[in-house]
Amino acid sequence: EVQLVESGGGLVKPGGSLRLSCAASGFTFASSYTMNWVRQAPGKGLEWVSSISSSSAYIYYAVSVRGRFTISRDNAKDSLFLQMNSLRAEDTAVYYCARGEYCSGGACYLDYWGQGTLVTVSS
Amino acid sequence: EVVMTQSPATLSVFPGERATLSCRASQSVNSNLAWYQQKPGQPPRLLIYGASTRATGIPARFSGSGSGTEFTLTISSLQSEDFAVYYCQQYNNWWTFGHGTKVEIK
């Protein structure tokens, strides 16, 4: 059974940093799966944040987080990460780790999602 | 940027009735269109990909159709567990999600 378990969320002050992790199991993490972070602000819709290809050769960011967030993965440990710096109030959201099953031109449809981890940016 | 417009924003349906949800793209996304279902406090669940292919384990009452710019998700006979928010997402030209359609009990 495919499982994605996020951790690392919490309350942080504006300008602060946080590192999210996603532990994957039930599939061959190092194979041809692009991994993704998608966020959802309270009461709002879904927003793609960042993607990383299986070998880390291709990395993409939404304009809203480019230069502040860094995505990475450790295939030996079946783990995905999101380093978030210079956090803003508008980054407050539940952050989901999701597996890209098929990707076209850098974007994917997402067949498995974690339960999410809440990041709250507030003073 | 491809804009995805979902309608209606809210759909009130009796259990057992058919529900038809619409998703329109501002430019062609071919068949690179997915639908997700999200219930309160849960992550989204993939229902449909490639505009019309049901994901693993998705009941046959869910069907998707369309290509290019006009897409439809149909739930043939609404069950209690189907009341949720539904999002479309195009993956043809970068990433865009629609704003969602809430299907509520009438």
Tab-separated table of C-alpha atoms in Angstrom:
chain	number	residue	atom	x	y	z
A	1	GLU	CA	0.000	0.000	0.000
A	2	VAL	CA	1.350	3.382	-1.002
A	3	GLN	CA	1.756	5.711	1.952
A	4	LEU	CA	2.999	9.280	2.165
A	5	VAL	CA	3.432	10.757	5.619
A	6	GLU	CA	4.295	14.415	6.052
A	7	SER	CA	5.861	15.969	9.122
A	8	GLY	CA	7.545	19.179	10.191
A	9	GLY	CA	4.668	21.625	10.145
A	10	GLY	CA	3.971	24.053	12.943
A	11	LEU	CA	3.734	27.657	13.998
A	12	VAL	CA	6.480	29.983	12.802
A	13	LYS	CA	6.916	33.756	12.824
A	14	PRO	CA	7.024	35.763	9.610
A	15	GLY	CA	10.516	35.632	8.168
A	16	GLY	CA	11.193	32.304	9.829
A	17	SER	CA	12.058	28.924	8.380
A	18	LEU	CA	10.625	25.440	8.466
A	19	ARG	CA	11.608	22.129	6.885
A	20	LEU	CA	8.895	19.711	5.852
A	21	SER	CA	9.505	16.017	5.319
A	22	CYS	CA	7.532	13.338	3.555
A	23	ALA	CA	8.242	9.658	4.215
A	24	ALA	CA	7.209	7.393	1.379
A	25	SER	CA	6.512	3.672	1.479
A	26	GLY	CA	4.756	0.997	-0.527
A	27	PHE	CA	6.378	1.827	-3.854
A	28	THR	CA	9.825	2.194	-5.373
A	29	PHE	CA	10.477	5.808	-4.466
A	30	ALA	CA	13.658	6.069	-6.535
A	31	SER	CA	11.988	4.958	-9.756
A	32	SER	CA	10.294	7.218	-12.295
A	33	TYR	CA	8.057	9.163	-9.943
A	34	THR	CA	8.083	12.914	-9.791
A	35	MET	CA	7.267	14.025	-6.260
A	36	ASN	CA	5.357	17.156	-5.507
A	37	TRP	CA	4.243	19.563	-2.816
A	38	VAL	CA	0.768	21.043	-3.066
A	39	ARG	CA	-0.704	23.404	-0.486
A	40	GLN	CA	-4.151	24.475	0.567
A	41	ALA	CA	-4.766	27.636	2.536
A	42	PRO	CA	-7.563	27.416	5.132
A	43	GLY	CA	-10.918	27.270	3.353
A	44	LYS	CA	-9.304	27.710	-0.062
A	45	GLY	CA	-8.454	25.632	-3.089
A	46	LEU	CA	-5.370	23.706	-4.112
A	47	GLU	CA	-2.118	25.346	-5.168
A	48	TRP	CA	0.845	23.472	-6.617
A	49	VAL	CA	4.087	24.514	-4.891
A	50	SER	CA	7.015	22.507	-6.217
A	51	SER	CA	8.069	19.351	-8.067
A	52	ILE	CA	11.205	17.242	-8.273
A	53	SER	CA	11.891	14.491	-10.765
A	54	SER	CA	13.003	11.018	-9.739
A	55	SER	CA	16.720	11.758	-10.182
A	56	SER	CA	16.420	15.365	-8.961
A	57	ALA	CA	17.472	16.503	-12.431
A	58	TYR	CA	14.338	18.583	-12.907
A	59	ILE	CA	13.072	20.896	-10.216
A	60	TYR	CA	10.244	23.390	-10.539
A	61	TYR	CA	8.668	25.987	-8.291
A	62	ALA	CA	5.554	28.097	-8.302
A	63	VAL	CA	6.305	31.779	-8.782
A	64	SER	CA	4.905	32.498	-5.326
A	65	VAL	CA	7.642	30.480	-3.584
A	66	ARG	CA	10.580	30.678	-5.998
A	67	GLY	CA	13.742	31.845	-4.267
A	68	ARG	CA	12.344	31.087	-0.802
A	69	PHE	CA	11.535	27.365	-0.911
A	70	THR	CA	13.848	24.492	-1.840
A	71	ILE	CA	12.642	21.016	-2.699
A	72	SER	CA	14.883	17.972	-2.393
A	73	ARG	CA	14.674	14.217	-2.065
A	74	ASP	CA	16.765	11.398	-0.636
A	75	ASN	CA	16.059	8.289	-2.687
A	76	ALA	CA	18.131	6.137	-0.334
A	77	LYS	CA	15.788	7.089	2.496
A	78	ASP	CA	12.543	7.264	0.495
A	79	SER	CA	12.062	10.830	1.607
A	80	LEU	CA	10.979	14.154	0.152
A	81	PHE	CA	11.723	17.516	1.716
A	82	LEU	CA	10.681	21.132	1.450
A	83	GLN	CA	12.899	23.775	3.006
A	84	MET	CA	10.847	26.917	3.500
A	85	ASN	CA	12.642	30.186	4.265
A	86	SER	CA	11.461	33.796	4.567
A	87	LEU	CA	7.987	32.593	5.394
A	88	ARG	CA	5.046	34.927	4.987
A	89	ALA	CA	1.527	34.949	6.371
A	90	GLU	CA	0.238	33.935	2.944
A	91	ASP	CA	2.246	30.712	3.153
A	92	THR	CA	-0.115	29.509	5.881
A	93	ALA	CA	-1.645	26.305	4.566
A	94	VAL	CA	-1.818	22.562	4.810
A	95	TYR	CA	1.089	21.201	2.776
A	96	TYR	CA	0.535	17.913	0.984
A	97	CYS	CA	3.136	15.588	-0.404
A	98	ALA	CA	1.830	13.891	-3.554
A	99	ARG	CA	3.117	11.403	-6.088
A	100	GLY	CA	3.058	12.285	-9.761
A	101	GLU	CA	1.958	9.245	-11.730
A	102	TYR	CA	2.196	10.766	-15.189
A	103	CYS	CA	3.766	14.057	-16.050
A	104	SER	CA	3.476	16.107	-19.217
A	105	GLY	CA	5.847	19.008	-19.724
A	106	GLY	CA	6.675	19.345	-16.053
A	107	ALA	CA	3.170	18.986	-14.627
A	108	CYS	CA	1.574	15.784	-13.396
A	109	TYR	CA	-1.603	14.284	-12.207
A	110	LEU	CA	-1.294	13.143	-8.614
A	111	ASP	CA	-2.371	9.637	-7.727
A	112	TYR	CA	-1.418	9.438	-4.056
A	113	TRP	CA	-1.490	12.148	-1.419
A	114	GLY	CA	-0.360	12.332	2.169
A	115	GLN	CA	-2.627	13.557	4.947
A	116	GLY	CA	-0.867	16.906	5.001
A	117	THR	CA	0.951	18.989	7.585
A	118	LEU	CA	-0.247	22.407	8.711
A	119	VAL	CA	2.092	25.373	8.482
A	120	THR	CA	0.973	28.513	10.264
A	121	VAL	CA	2.920	31.738	9.780
A	122	SER	CA	1.929	34.266	12.402
A	123	SER	CA	3.502	36.599	14.906
B	1	GLU	CA	-1.293	30.642	-17.630
B	2	VAL	CA	-4.168	28.290	-18.326
B	3	VAL	CA	-7.201	29.309	-16.284
B	4	MET	CA	-9.551	26.539	-15.194
B	5	THR	CA	-13.129	27.584	-14.510
B	6	GLN	CA	-15.404	25.195	-12.662
B	7	SER	CA	-19.161	25.519	-12.552
B	8	PRO	CA	-21.310	25.666	-10.661
B	9	ALA	CA	-19.552	26.696	-7.475
B	10	THR	CA	-22.138	24.759	-5.470
B	11	LEU	CA	-24.417	21.991	-6.653
B	12	SER	CA	-27.339	20.851	-4.515
B	13	VAL	CA	-28.469	17.344	-5.340
B	14	PHE	CA	-30.780	14.742	-3.825
B	15	PRO	CA	-29.171	11.395	-2.989
B	16	GLY	CA	-29.661	9.043	-5.910
B	17	GLU	CA	-29.783	11.833	-8.470
B	18	ARG	CA	-27.239	12.522	-11.192
B	19	ALA	CA	-24.704	15.272	-10.756
B	20	THR	CA	-22.938	16.981	-13.639
B	21	LEU	CA	-19.901	19.157	-12.932
B	22	SER	CA	-18.233	21.337	-15.529
B	23	CYS	CA	-14.623	22.439	-15.981
B	24	ARG	CA	-13.548	24.807	-18.735
B	25	ALA	CA	-9.970	25.633	-19.736
B	26	SER	CA	-8.958	29.007	-21.149
B	27	GLN	CA	-6.990	27.196	-23.870
B	28	SER	CA	-6.753	23.628	-25.038
B	29	VAL	CA	-5.287	21.168	-22.563
B	30	ASN	CA	-5.882	18.192	-24.865
B	31	SER	CA	-6.923	15.327	-22.583
B	32	ASN	CA	-4.473	16.191	-19.821
B	33	LEU	CA	-7.193	16.764	-17.261
B	34	ALA	CA	-7.700	15.184	-13.851
B	35	TRP	CA	-10.537	15.296	-11.330
B	36	TYR	CA	-10.115	15.024	-7.574
B	37	GLN	CA	-12.565	14.609	-4.724
B	38	GLN	CA	-11.897	16.167	-1.331
B	39	LYS	CA	-13.863	15.670	1.867
B	40	PRO	CA	-13.444	17.888	4.936
B	41	GLY	CA	-10.223	17.198	6.800
B	42	GLN	CA	-8.972	14.788	4.151
B	43	PRO	CA	-6.493	15.076	1.293
B	44	PRO	CA	-7.735	15.104	-2.281
B	45	ARG	CA	-8.355	11.745	-3.914
B	46	LEU	CA	-7.707	11.157	-7.588
B	47	LEU	CA	-10.904	10.163	-9.404
B	48	ILE	CA	-10.212	10.629	-13.104
B	49	TYR	CA	-7.106	11.214	-15.229
B	50	GLY	CA	-6.661	11.625	-18.947
B	51	ALA	CA	-10.089	13.303	-18.891
B	52	SER	CA	-11.963	9.997	-18.843
B	53	THR	CA	-9.974	7.182	-17.188
B	54	ARG	CA	-11.089	6.203	-13.703
B	55	ALA	CA	-8.318	5.857	-11.166
B	56	THR	CA	-7.808	2.598	-9.304
B	57	GLY	CA	-10.696	1.734	-7.018
B	58	ILE	CA	-13.012	4.501	-8.207
B	59	PRO	CA	-16.630	3.343	-8.596
B	60	ALA	CA	-18.153	3.185	-12.053
B	61	ARG	CA	-20.745	5.823	-11.119
B	62	PHE	CA	-17.981	8.396	-11.647
B	63	SER	CA	-17.272	9.211	-15.279
B	64	GLY	CA	-15.322	11.917	-17.035
B	65	SER	CA	-15.617	13.244	-20.543
B	66	GLY	CA	-14.369	16.001	-22.790
B	67	SER	CA	-11.195	17.167	-24.438
B	68	GLY	CA	-9.650	20.439	-25.484
B	69	THR	CA	-11.323	23.089	-23.357
B	70	GLU	CA	-14.587	21.568	-22.115
B	71	PHE	CA	-14.748	18.779	-19.552
B	72	THR	CA	-17.445	17.138	-17.485
B	73	LEU	CA	-17.469	14.947	-14.404
B	74	THR	CA	-20.679	12.987	-13.999
B	75	ILE	CA	-21.765	11.126	-10.894
B	76	SER	CA	-24.580	8.919	-12.096
B	77	SER	CA	-26.357	8.308	-8.789
B	78	LEU	CA	-25.122	10.250	-5.817
B	79	GLN	CA	-24.322	8.279	-2.700
B	80	SER	CA	-23.983	9.823	0.750
B	81	GLU	CA	-20.202	9.483	0.581
B	82	ASP	CA	-20.047	11.512	-2.639
B	83	PHE	CA	-20.959	14.820	-1.039
B	84	ALA	CA	-17.647	16.660	-1.176
B	85	VAL	CA	-15.688	19.270	-3.109
B	86	TYR	CA	-14.470	18.358	-6.580
B	87	TYR	CA	-11.486	19.934	-8.276
B	88	CYS	CA	-10.305	19.718	-11.852
B	89	GLN	CA	-6.630	20.099	-12.720
B	90	GLN	CA	-4.901	20.481	-16.057
B	91	TYR	CA	-1.388	19.147	-16.511
B	92	ASN	CA	-0.919	19.927	-20.196
B	93	ASN	CA	0.597	23.363	-19.846
B	94	TRP	CA	2.112	23.632	-16.407
B	95	TRP	CA	-0.136	23.312	-13.351
B	96	THR	CA	-3.580	24.761	-12.787
B	97	PHE	CA	-6.348	23.697	-10.465
B	98	GLY	CA	-9.911	24.872	-10.724
B	99	HIS	CA	-11.489	26.535	-7.699
B	100	GLY	CA	-13.740	23.594	-6.998
B	101	THR	CA	-17.410	22.615	-7.050
B	102	LYS	CA	-19.036	21.752	-3.758
B	103	VAL	CA	-21.648	19.020	-4.075
B	104	GLU	CA	-24.065	19.270	-1.202
B	105	ILE	CA	-27.175	17.442	-0.102
B	106	LYS	CA	-30.419	19.033	-1.265
